[in-house]
Coordinates of C-alpha atoms and ligand atoms in Angstrom, one line a residue:
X1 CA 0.0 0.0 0.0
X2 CA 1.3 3.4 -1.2
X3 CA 2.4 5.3 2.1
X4 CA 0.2 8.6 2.9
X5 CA 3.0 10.6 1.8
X6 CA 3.7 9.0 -1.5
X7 CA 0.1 9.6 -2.1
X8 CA -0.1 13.0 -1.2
X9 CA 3.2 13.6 -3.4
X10 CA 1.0 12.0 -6.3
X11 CA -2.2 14.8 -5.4
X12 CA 0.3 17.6 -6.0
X13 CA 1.5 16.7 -8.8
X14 CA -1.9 15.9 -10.2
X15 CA -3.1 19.4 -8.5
X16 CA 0.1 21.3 -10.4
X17 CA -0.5 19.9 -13.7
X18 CA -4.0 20.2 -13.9
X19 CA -3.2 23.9 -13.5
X20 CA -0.7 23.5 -15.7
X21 CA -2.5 22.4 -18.5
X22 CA -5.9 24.8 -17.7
X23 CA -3.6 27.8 -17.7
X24 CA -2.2 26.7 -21.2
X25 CA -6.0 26.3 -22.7
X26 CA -7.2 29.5 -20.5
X27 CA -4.5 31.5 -23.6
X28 CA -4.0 29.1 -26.0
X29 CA -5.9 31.4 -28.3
X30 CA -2.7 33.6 -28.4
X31 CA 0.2 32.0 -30.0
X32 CA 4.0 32.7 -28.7
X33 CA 7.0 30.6 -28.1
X34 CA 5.7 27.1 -26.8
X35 CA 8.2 27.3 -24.4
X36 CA 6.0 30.5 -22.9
X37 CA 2.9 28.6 -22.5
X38 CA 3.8 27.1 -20.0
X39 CA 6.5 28.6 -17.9
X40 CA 8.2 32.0 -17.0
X41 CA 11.2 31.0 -18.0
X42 CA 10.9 32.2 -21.2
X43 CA 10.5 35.8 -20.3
X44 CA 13.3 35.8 -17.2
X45 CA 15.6 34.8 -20.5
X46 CA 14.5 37.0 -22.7
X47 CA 14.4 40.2 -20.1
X48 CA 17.8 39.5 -18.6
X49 CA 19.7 38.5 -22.1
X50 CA 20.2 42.3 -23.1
X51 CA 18.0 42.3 -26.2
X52 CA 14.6 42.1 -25.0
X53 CA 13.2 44.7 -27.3
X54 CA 14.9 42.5 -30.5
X55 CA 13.3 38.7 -29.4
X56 CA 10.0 40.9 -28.8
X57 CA 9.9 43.1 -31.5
X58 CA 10.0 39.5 -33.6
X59 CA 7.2 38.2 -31.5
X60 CA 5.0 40.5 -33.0
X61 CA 6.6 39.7 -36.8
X62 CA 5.9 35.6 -35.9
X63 CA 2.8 35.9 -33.7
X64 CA 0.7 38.9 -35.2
X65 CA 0.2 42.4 -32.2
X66 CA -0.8 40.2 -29.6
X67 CA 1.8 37.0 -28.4
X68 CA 1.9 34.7 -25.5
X69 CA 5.1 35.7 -24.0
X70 CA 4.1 33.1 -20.6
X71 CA 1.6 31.0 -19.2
X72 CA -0.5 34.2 -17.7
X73 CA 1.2 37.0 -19.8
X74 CA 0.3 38.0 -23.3
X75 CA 2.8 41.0 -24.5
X76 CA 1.1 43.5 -27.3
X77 CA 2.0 46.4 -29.5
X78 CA -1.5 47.3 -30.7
X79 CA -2.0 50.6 -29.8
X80 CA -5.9 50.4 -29.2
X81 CA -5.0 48.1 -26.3
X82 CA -2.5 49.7 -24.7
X83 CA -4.9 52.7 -24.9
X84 CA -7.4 50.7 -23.3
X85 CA -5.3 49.6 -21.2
X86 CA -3.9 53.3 -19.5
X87 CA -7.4 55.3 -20.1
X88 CA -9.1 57.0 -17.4
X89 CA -12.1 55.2 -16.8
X90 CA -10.2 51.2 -17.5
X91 CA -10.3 48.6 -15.5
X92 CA -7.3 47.3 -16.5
X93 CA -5.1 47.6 -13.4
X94 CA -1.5 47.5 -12.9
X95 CA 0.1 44.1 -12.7
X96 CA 2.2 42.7 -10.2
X97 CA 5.2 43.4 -12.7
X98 CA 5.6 46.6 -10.9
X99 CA 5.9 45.6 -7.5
X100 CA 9.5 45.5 -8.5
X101 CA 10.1 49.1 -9.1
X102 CA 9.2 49.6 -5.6
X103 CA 12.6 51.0 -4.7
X104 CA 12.1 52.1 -0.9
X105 CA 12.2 49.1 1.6
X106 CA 9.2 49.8 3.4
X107 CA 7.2 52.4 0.7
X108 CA 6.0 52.2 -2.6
X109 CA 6.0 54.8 -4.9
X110 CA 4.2 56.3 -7.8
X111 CA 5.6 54.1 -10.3
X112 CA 4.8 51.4 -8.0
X113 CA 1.8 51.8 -6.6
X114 CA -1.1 49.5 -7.8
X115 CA -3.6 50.9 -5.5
X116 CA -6.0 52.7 -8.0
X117 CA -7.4 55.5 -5.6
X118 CA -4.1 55.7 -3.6
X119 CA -2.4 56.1 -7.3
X120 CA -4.6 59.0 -8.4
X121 CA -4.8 60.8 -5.2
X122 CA -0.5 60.7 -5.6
X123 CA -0.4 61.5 -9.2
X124 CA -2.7 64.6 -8.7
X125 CA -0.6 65.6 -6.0
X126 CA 2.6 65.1 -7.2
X127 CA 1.3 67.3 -11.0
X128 CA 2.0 69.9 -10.3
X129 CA 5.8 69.7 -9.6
X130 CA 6.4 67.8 -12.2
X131 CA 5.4 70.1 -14.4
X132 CA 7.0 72.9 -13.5
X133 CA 4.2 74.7 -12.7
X134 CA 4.9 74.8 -8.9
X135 CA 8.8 75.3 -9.1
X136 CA 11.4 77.4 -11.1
X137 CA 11.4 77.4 -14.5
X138 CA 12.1 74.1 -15.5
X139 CA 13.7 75.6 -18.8
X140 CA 15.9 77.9 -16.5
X141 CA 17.3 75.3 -14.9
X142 CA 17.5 73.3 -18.1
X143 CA 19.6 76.0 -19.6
X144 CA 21.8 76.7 -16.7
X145 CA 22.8 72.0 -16.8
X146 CA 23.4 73.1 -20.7
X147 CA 25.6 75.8 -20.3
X148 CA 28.0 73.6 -17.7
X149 CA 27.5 70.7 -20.0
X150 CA 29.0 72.5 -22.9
X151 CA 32.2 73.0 -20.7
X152 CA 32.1 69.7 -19.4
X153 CA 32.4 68.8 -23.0
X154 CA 35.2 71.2 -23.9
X155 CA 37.2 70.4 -20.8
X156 CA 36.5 66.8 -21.1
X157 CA 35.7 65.6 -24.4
X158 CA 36.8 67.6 -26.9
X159 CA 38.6 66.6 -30.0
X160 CA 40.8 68.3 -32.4
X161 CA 42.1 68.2 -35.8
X162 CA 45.4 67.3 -33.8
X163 CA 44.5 64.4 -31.2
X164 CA 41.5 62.4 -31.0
X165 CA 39.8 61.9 -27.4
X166 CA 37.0 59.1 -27.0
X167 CA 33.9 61.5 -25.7
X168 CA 31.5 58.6 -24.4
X169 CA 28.1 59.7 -25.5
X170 CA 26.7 57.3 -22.8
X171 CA 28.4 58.9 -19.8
X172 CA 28.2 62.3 -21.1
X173 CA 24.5 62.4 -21.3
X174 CA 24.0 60.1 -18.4
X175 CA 25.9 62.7 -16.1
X176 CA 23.7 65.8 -17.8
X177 CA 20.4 64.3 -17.2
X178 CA 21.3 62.9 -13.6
X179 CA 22.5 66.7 -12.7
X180 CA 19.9 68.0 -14.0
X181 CA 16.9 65.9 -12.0
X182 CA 19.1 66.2 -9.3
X183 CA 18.8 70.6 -9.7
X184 CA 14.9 70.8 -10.8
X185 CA 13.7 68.0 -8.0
X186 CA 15.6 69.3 -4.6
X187 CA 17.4 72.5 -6.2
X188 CA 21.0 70.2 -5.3
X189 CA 23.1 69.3 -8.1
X190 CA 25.0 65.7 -7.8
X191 CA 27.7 67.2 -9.1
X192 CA 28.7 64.3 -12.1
X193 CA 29.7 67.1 -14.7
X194 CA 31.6 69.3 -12.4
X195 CA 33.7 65.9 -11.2
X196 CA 33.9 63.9 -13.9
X197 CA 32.8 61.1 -12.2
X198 CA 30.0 59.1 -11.0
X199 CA 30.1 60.0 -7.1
X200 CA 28.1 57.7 -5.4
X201 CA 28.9 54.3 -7.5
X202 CA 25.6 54.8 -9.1
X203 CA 25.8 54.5 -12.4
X204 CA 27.4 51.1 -11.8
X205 CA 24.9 49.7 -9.3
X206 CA 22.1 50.6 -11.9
X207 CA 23.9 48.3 -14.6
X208 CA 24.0 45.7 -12.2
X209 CA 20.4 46.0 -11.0
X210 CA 18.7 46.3 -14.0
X211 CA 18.8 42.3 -15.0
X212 CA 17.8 41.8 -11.5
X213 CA 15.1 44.0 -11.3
X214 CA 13.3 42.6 -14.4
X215 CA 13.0 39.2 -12.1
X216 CA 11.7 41.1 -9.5
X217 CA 8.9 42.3 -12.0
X218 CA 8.9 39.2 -13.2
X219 CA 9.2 36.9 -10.0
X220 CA 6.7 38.7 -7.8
X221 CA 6.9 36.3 -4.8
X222 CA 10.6 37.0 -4.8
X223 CA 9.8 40.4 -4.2
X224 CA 7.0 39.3 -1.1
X225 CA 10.1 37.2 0.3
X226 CA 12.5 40.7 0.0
X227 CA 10.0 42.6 2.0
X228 CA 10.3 40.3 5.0
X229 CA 12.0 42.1 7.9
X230 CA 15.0 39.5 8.4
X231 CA 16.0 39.7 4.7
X232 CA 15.3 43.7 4.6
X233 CA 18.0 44.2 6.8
X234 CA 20.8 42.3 4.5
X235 CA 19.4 44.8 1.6
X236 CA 20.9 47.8 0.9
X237 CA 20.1 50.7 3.5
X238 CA 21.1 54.3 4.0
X239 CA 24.5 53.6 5.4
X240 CA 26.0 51.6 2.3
X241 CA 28.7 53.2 0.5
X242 CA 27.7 53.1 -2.3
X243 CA 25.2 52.7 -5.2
X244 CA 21.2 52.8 -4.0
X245 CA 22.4 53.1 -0.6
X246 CA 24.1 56.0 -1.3
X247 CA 20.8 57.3 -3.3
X248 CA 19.3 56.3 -0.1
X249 CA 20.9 58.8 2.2
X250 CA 20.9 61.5 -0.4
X251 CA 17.3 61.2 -0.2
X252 CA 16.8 61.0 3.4
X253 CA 19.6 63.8 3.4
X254 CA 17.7 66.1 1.1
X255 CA 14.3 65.8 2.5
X256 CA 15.5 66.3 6.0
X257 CA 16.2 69.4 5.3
X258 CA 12.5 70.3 4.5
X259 CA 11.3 69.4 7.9
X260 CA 12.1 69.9 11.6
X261 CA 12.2 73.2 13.4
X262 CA 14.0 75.3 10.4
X263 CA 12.9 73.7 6.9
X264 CA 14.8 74.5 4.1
X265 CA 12.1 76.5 1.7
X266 CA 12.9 75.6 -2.5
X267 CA 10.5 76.1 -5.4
X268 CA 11.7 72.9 -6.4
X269 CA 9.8 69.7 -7.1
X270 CA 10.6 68.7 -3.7
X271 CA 9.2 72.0 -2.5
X272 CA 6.1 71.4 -4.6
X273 CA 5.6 67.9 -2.7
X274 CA 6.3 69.1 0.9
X275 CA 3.6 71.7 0.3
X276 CA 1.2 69.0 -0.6
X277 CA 1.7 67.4 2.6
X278 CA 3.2 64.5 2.1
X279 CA 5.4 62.4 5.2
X280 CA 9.3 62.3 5.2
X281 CA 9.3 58.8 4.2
X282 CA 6.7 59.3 1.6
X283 CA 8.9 61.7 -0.1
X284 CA 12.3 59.4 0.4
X285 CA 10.3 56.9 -1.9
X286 CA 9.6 59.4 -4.2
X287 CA 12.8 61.1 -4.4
X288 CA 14.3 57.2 -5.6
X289 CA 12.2 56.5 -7.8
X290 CA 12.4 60.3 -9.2
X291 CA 16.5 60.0 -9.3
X292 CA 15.7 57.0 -11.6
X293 CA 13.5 57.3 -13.9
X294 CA 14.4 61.1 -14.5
X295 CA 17.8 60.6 -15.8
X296 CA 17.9 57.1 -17.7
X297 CA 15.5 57.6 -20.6
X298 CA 15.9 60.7 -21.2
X299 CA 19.7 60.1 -20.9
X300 CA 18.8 57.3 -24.0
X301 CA 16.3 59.5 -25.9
X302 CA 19.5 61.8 -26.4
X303 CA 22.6 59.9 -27.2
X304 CA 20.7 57.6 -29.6
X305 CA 18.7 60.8 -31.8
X306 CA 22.5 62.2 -31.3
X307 CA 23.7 59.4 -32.6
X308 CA 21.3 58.8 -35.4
X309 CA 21.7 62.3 -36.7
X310 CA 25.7 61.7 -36.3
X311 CA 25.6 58.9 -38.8
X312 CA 23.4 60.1 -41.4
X313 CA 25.1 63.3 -43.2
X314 CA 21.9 64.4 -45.1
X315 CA 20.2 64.3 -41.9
X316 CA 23.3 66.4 -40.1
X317 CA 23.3 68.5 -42.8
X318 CA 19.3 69.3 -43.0
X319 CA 19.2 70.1 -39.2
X320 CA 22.1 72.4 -39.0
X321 CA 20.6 73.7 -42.0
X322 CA 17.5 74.6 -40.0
X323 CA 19.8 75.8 -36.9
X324 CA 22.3 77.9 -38.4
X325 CA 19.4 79.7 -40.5
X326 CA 17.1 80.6 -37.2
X327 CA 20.3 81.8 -35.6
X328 CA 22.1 83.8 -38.2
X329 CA 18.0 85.2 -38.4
X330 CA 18.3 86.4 -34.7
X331 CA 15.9 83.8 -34.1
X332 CA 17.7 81.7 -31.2
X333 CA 18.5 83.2 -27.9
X334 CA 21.6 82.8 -27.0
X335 CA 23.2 80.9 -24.8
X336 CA 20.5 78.7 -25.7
X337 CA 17.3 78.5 -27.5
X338 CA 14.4 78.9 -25.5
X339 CA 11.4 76.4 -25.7
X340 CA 9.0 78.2 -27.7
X341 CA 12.4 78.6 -30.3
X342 CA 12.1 75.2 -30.7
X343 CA 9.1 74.3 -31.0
X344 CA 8.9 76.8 -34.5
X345 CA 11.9 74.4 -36.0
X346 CA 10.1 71.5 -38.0
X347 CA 13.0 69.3 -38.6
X348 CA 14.3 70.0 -35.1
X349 CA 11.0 68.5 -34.0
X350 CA 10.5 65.9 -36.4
X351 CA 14.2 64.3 -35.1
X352 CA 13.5 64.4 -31.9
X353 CA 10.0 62.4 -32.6
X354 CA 11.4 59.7 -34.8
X355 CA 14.4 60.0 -32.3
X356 CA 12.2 58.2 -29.9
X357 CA 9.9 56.3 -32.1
X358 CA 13.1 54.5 -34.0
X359 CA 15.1 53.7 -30.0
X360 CA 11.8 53.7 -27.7
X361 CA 13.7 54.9 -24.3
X362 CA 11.4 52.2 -22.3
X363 CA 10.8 48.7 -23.5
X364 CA 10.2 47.2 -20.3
X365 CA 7.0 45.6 -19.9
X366 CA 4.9 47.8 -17.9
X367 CA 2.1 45.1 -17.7
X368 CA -1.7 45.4 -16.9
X369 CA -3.6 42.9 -15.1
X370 CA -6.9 42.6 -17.4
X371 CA -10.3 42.7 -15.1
X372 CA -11.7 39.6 -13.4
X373 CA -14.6 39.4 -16.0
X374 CA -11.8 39.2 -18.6
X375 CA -11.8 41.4 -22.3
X376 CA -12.7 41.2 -25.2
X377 CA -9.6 42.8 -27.7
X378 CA -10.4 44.7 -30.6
X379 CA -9.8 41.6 -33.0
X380 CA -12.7 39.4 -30.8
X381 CA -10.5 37.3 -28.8
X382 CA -11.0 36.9 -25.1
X383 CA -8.4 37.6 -22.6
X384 CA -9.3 35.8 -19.5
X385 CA -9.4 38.1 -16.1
X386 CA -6.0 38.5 -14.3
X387 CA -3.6 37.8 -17.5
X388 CA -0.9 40.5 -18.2
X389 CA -0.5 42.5 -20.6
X390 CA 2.4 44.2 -21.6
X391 CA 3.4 46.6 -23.8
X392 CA 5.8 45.8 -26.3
X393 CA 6.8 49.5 -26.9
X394 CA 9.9 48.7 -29.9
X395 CA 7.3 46.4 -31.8
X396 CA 5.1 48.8 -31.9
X397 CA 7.2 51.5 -32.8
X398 CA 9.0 49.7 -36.1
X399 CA 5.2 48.3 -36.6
X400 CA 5.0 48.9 -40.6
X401 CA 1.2 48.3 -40.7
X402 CA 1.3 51.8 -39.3
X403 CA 4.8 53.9 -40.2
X404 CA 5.7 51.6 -43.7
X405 CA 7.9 49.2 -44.8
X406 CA 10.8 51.9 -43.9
X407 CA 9.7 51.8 -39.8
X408 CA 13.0 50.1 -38.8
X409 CA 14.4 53.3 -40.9
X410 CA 15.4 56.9 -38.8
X411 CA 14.3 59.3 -41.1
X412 CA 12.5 62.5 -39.6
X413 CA 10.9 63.6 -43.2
X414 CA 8.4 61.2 -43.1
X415 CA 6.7 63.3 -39.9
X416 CA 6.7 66.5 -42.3
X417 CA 6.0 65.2 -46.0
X418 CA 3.0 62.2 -45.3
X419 CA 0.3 62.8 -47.9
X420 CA -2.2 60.5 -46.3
X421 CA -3.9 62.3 -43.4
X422 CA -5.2 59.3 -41.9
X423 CA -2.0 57.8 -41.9
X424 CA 0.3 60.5 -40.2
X425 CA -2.5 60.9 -37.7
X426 CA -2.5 56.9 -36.8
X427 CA 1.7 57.5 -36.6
X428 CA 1.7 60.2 -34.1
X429 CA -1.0 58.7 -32.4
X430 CA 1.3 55.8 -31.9
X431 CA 4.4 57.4 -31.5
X432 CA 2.7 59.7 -28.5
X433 CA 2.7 56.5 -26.3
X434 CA 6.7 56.6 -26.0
X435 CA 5.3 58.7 -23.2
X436 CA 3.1 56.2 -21.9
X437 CA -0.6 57.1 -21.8
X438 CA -3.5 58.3 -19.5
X439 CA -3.8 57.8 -16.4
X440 CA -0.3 56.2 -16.1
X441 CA 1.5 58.6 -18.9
X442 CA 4.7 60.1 -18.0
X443 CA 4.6 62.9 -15.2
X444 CA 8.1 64.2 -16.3
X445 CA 7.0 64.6 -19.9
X446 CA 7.5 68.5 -20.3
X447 CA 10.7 68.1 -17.9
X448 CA 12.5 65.2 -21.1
X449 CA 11.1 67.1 -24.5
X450 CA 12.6 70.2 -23.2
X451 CA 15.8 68.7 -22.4
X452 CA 15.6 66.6 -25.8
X453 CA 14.7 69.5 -27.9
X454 CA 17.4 71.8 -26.5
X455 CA 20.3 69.9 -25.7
X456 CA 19.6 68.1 -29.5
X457 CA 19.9 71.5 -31.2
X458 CA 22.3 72.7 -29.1
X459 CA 25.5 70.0 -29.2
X460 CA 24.4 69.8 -33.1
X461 CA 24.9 73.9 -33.4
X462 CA 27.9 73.5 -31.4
X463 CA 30.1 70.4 -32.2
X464 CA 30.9 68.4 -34.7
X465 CA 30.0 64.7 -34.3
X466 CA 32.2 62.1 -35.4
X467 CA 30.8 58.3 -34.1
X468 CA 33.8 56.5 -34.2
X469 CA 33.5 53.4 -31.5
X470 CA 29.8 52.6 -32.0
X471 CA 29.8 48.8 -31.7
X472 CA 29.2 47.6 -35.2
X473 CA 26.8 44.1 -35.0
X474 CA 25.2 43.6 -38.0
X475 CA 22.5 46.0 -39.2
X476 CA 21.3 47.2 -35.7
X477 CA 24.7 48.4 -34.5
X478 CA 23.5 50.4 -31.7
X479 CA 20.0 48.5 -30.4
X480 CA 23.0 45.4 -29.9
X481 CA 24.1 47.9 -26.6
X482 CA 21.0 47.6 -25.1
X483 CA 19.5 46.0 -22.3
X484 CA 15.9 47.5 -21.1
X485 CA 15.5 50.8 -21.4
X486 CA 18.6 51.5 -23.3
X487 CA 20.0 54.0 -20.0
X488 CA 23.4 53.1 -18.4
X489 CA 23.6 49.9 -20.7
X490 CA 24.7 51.7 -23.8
X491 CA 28.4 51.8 -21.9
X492 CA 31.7 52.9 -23.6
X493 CA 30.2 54.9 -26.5
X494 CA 33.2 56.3 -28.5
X495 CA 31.9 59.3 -30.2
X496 CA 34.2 62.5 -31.4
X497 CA 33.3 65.8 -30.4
X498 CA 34.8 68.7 -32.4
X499 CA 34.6 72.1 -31.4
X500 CA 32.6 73.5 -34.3
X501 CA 35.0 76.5 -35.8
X502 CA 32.2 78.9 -36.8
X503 CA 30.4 79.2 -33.1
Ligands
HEM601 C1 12.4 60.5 -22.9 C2 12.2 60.4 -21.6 C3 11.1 59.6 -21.0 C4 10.3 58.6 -21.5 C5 10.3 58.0 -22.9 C6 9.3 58.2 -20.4 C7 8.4 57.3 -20.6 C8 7.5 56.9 -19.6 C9 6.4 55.9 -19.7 C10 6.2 55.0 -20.9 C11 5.7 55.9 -18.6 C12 4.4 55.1 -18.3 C13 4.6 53.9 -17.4 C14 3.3 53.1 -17.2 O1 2.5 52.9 -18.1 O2 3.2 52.7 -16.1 C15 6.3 56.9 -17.7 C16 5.8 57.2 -16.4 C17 6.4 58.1 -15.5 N1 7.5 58.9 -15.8 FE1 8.5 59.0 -17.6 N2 9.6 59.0 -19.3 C18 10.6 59.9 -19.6 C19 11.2 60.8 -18.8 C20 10.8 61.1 -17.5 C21 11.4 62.1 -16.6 C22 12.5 63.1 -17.0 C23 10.7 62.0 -15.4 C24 10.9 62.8 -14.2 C25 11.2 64.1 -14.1 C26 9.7 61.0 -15.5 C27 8.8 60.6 -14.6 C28 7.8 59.7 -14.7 C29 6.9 59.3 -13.6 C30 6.9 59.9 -12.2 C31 6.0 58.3 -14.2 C32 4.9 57.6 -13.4 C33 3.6 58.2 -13.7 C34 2.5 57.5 -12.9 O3 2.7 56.5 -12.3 O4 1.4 58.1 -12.8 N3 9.8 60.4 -16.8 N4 7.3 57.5 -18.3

């Protein structure tokens, strides 16, 4: 006779792959990998390997806009879905894939939080200073980070017709953005242009935790195991030398200062939040999570339009074109152009744009968890309550059912000379959620296109760009460098900068 514990064995696995095999039915309507239909596995490869946004961008190619990618988790790039998916009034609600961009060991954050109401009541809050409209001028202190980056280049970088010196595009703008957030959020500046160096370890502890992370987002009982008080205290904390920990006590550091018996008053975005009441540990989430996802993709939205521009002469040559026009016509302020200058230069614009549609900054999934009555999707296929859904942000960007058979192709004319109507309006449409969308859409949205548009027309006014250590892998030389969201990952970027004689 089979001993009780042989036979209970036996009833788990029965139990296991009876799920097993209704969870593979419950999607099999959605093809994908096979591998996906029945494990995680899949994904945790795919998100960790580096090229995430190639093996998923084929997904869409093989599978049609909406693939399996695991045995609950569909991954799409139809744009009507992800619409659906972000609108105000959706009940689509955030996944457990972003437990793991909860950065703070005891709070979550805005980026984190799947609370619907506690979400809203934070992102109406927290409006107001990130737009500017609480603080400084965003665009003064946008301009002041672009005046000390242009040194930082001409102490730094700068070649001549004499000696070559590597100017690596991926520090360079990783430092500007990171000093920048670091001056509009708590009116401090990190100080990685002035020392030509990364103080805190940081950049390094991001390269290293951005694999890990995408388990976390993937893997949310791992997550539910870190938050248990033993293991908390082996994590990083406020007293670690470097990396997050040293993120940690900056941000304990800087909000300290806004409390106690003589508060440090700033029109900042730090300022803005204090006034709106929020706690001190509230607001050394926040201040994390701001650090991080202020500097990175903009950081990538910049040095790969720079780099784009850099390696197509017609394109160099049309944009300078534009910029050397508007300024000999008194038409640029000097030391740099203001926002509204911009915004009345079309090809400026229109590389910026394609900028991010052709090297999407974020690729990560961002999943949904579909509503417990389930969907129906725009094609009539059901998605069963709970699945995720994620985005796949660089299929849906080189989708040509929507920008042509040229999609994979940076070329910014095709935002200024599209005969069809209908068409250019169902390209921007898509292109607009590179921001994100609705009720989840990017908060620092005015805070990136101003330092995009400027610091774009300002380095291409100013230097000459020579890409001479790109790392050349087949046709997609650049996308090769990148893990997730491009950011840190793009290391050792060899690009020449020349003074540009006729400034
Ligand atoms: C080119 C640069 C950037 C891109 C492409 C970008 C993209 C995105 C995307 C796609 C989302 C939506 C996430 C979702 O669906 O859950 C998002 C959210 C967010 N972004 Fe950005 N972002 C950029 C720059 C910035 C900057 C500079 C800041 C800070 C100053 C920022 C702050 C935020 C915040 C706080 C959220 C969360 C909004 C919420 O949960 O309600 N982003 N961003």
């Amino acid at each position: 006779m089979a001993s009780l514990s042989t036979l209970l064995i036996a009833g788990l696995v029965v139990v296991y792959v009876t799920r097993l095999i209704k969870r593979y039915y419950a999607l099999s309507h959605f093809k994908g990998p096979w591998l996906a239909g029945f494990s995680r596995l899949y994904q945790a490869r795919v998100d960790s390997s580096g090229d995430m946004h190639i093996h998923y961008n084929r997904l869409g190619e093989n599978y049609g806009s909406t693939a399996r990618i695991g045995p609950n988790h569909l991954l799409t790039r139809d744009p009507v879905l992800i619409k659906r998916m972000s609108a105000a009034n959706s009940t689509y609600t955030r996944s457990s894939w972003y437990n793991g961009l909860r950065l703070h060991p005891k709070l979550d954050n805005v980026v984190s939080l799947r609370d619907e109401v506690s979400h809203a009541k934070f992102r109406k809050s927290l409006a107001p200073g990130y737009s500017g409209k609480d603080t400084t001028p965003l665009e003064k202190s946008v301009d002041e980070c672009l005046v000390q980056l242009f040194d930082f280049i001409k102490t730094h970088h700068l070649s001549s017709d004499k000696k070559y010196v590597k100017a690596d595009l991926a520090r360079i703008t990783t430092f500007f953005t990171l000093d920048v957030i670091s001056t509009v959020a708590f009116g401090k500046q990190f100080g990685f242009m002035e020392s030509n160096a990364d103080p805190f370890g940081y950049i390094e502890h991001i390269q290293e935790a951005f694999p890990f992370m995408h388990i976390l987002m993937l893997y949310p009982e791992i997550n539910n195991i870190l938050r248990i008080p033993f293991i908390q205290r082996l994590l990083p904390d406020a007293t670690s030398k470097s990396g997050m920990g040293r993120a940690m006590a900056f941000a304990q550091d800087v909000v300290s200062e806004r409390f106690g018996s003589t508060p440090v008053v700033r029109k900042d975005m730090l300022g803005s939040f204090v006034s709106k009441g929020f706690s001190k540990t509230q607001l050394e989430s926040e201040t994390l999570i701001q650090i991080t996802v202020g500097s990175d993709s903009t950081a990538s939205g910049i040095r790969m339009t720079l780099y784009n521009i850099a390696t197509n002469p017609s394109i160099l040559t049309k944009l300078r074109h534009e910029l050397d026009t508007a300024l000999a016509a008194g038409r640029l302020d000097r030391p740099v152009l203001s926002d509204q200058q911009a915004r009345r230069l079309p090809y400026l614009q229109s590389c910026v744009r394609e900028g991010l549609r052709v090297f999407p900054p974020i690729v990560a999934q961002l999943a949904k968890e579909a509503p417990p009555g389930g969907d129906v999707l725009p094609d009539g296929r059901f998605v069963p309550g709970g699945t995720h859904v994620g985005w796949n942000s660089w299929g849906l960007m080189h989708d040509t059912s929507i920008f042509g058979p040229d999609a994979d192709v940076f070329r910014p004319e095709r935002w200024l000379h599209e005969p069809d109507d209908a068409k250019l309006a169902r390209m921007l449409d898509a292109q607009g959620l590179v921001f994100g969308y609705g009720r989840f859409g990017c908060l620092g949205r005015p805070l990136a296109s101003l330092e995009l548009e400027k610091t774009l027309a300002e380095l291409v006014l100013r230097f000459d760009w020579h890409v001479r250590e790109a790392p050349a892998v087949g046709s997609a030389p650049v996308a090769e460098t990148q893990t997730d969201s491009g950011a840190e990952e793009q290391r050792d970027f060899g690009i020449q900068a020349q003074w540009d004689d006729l400034q």
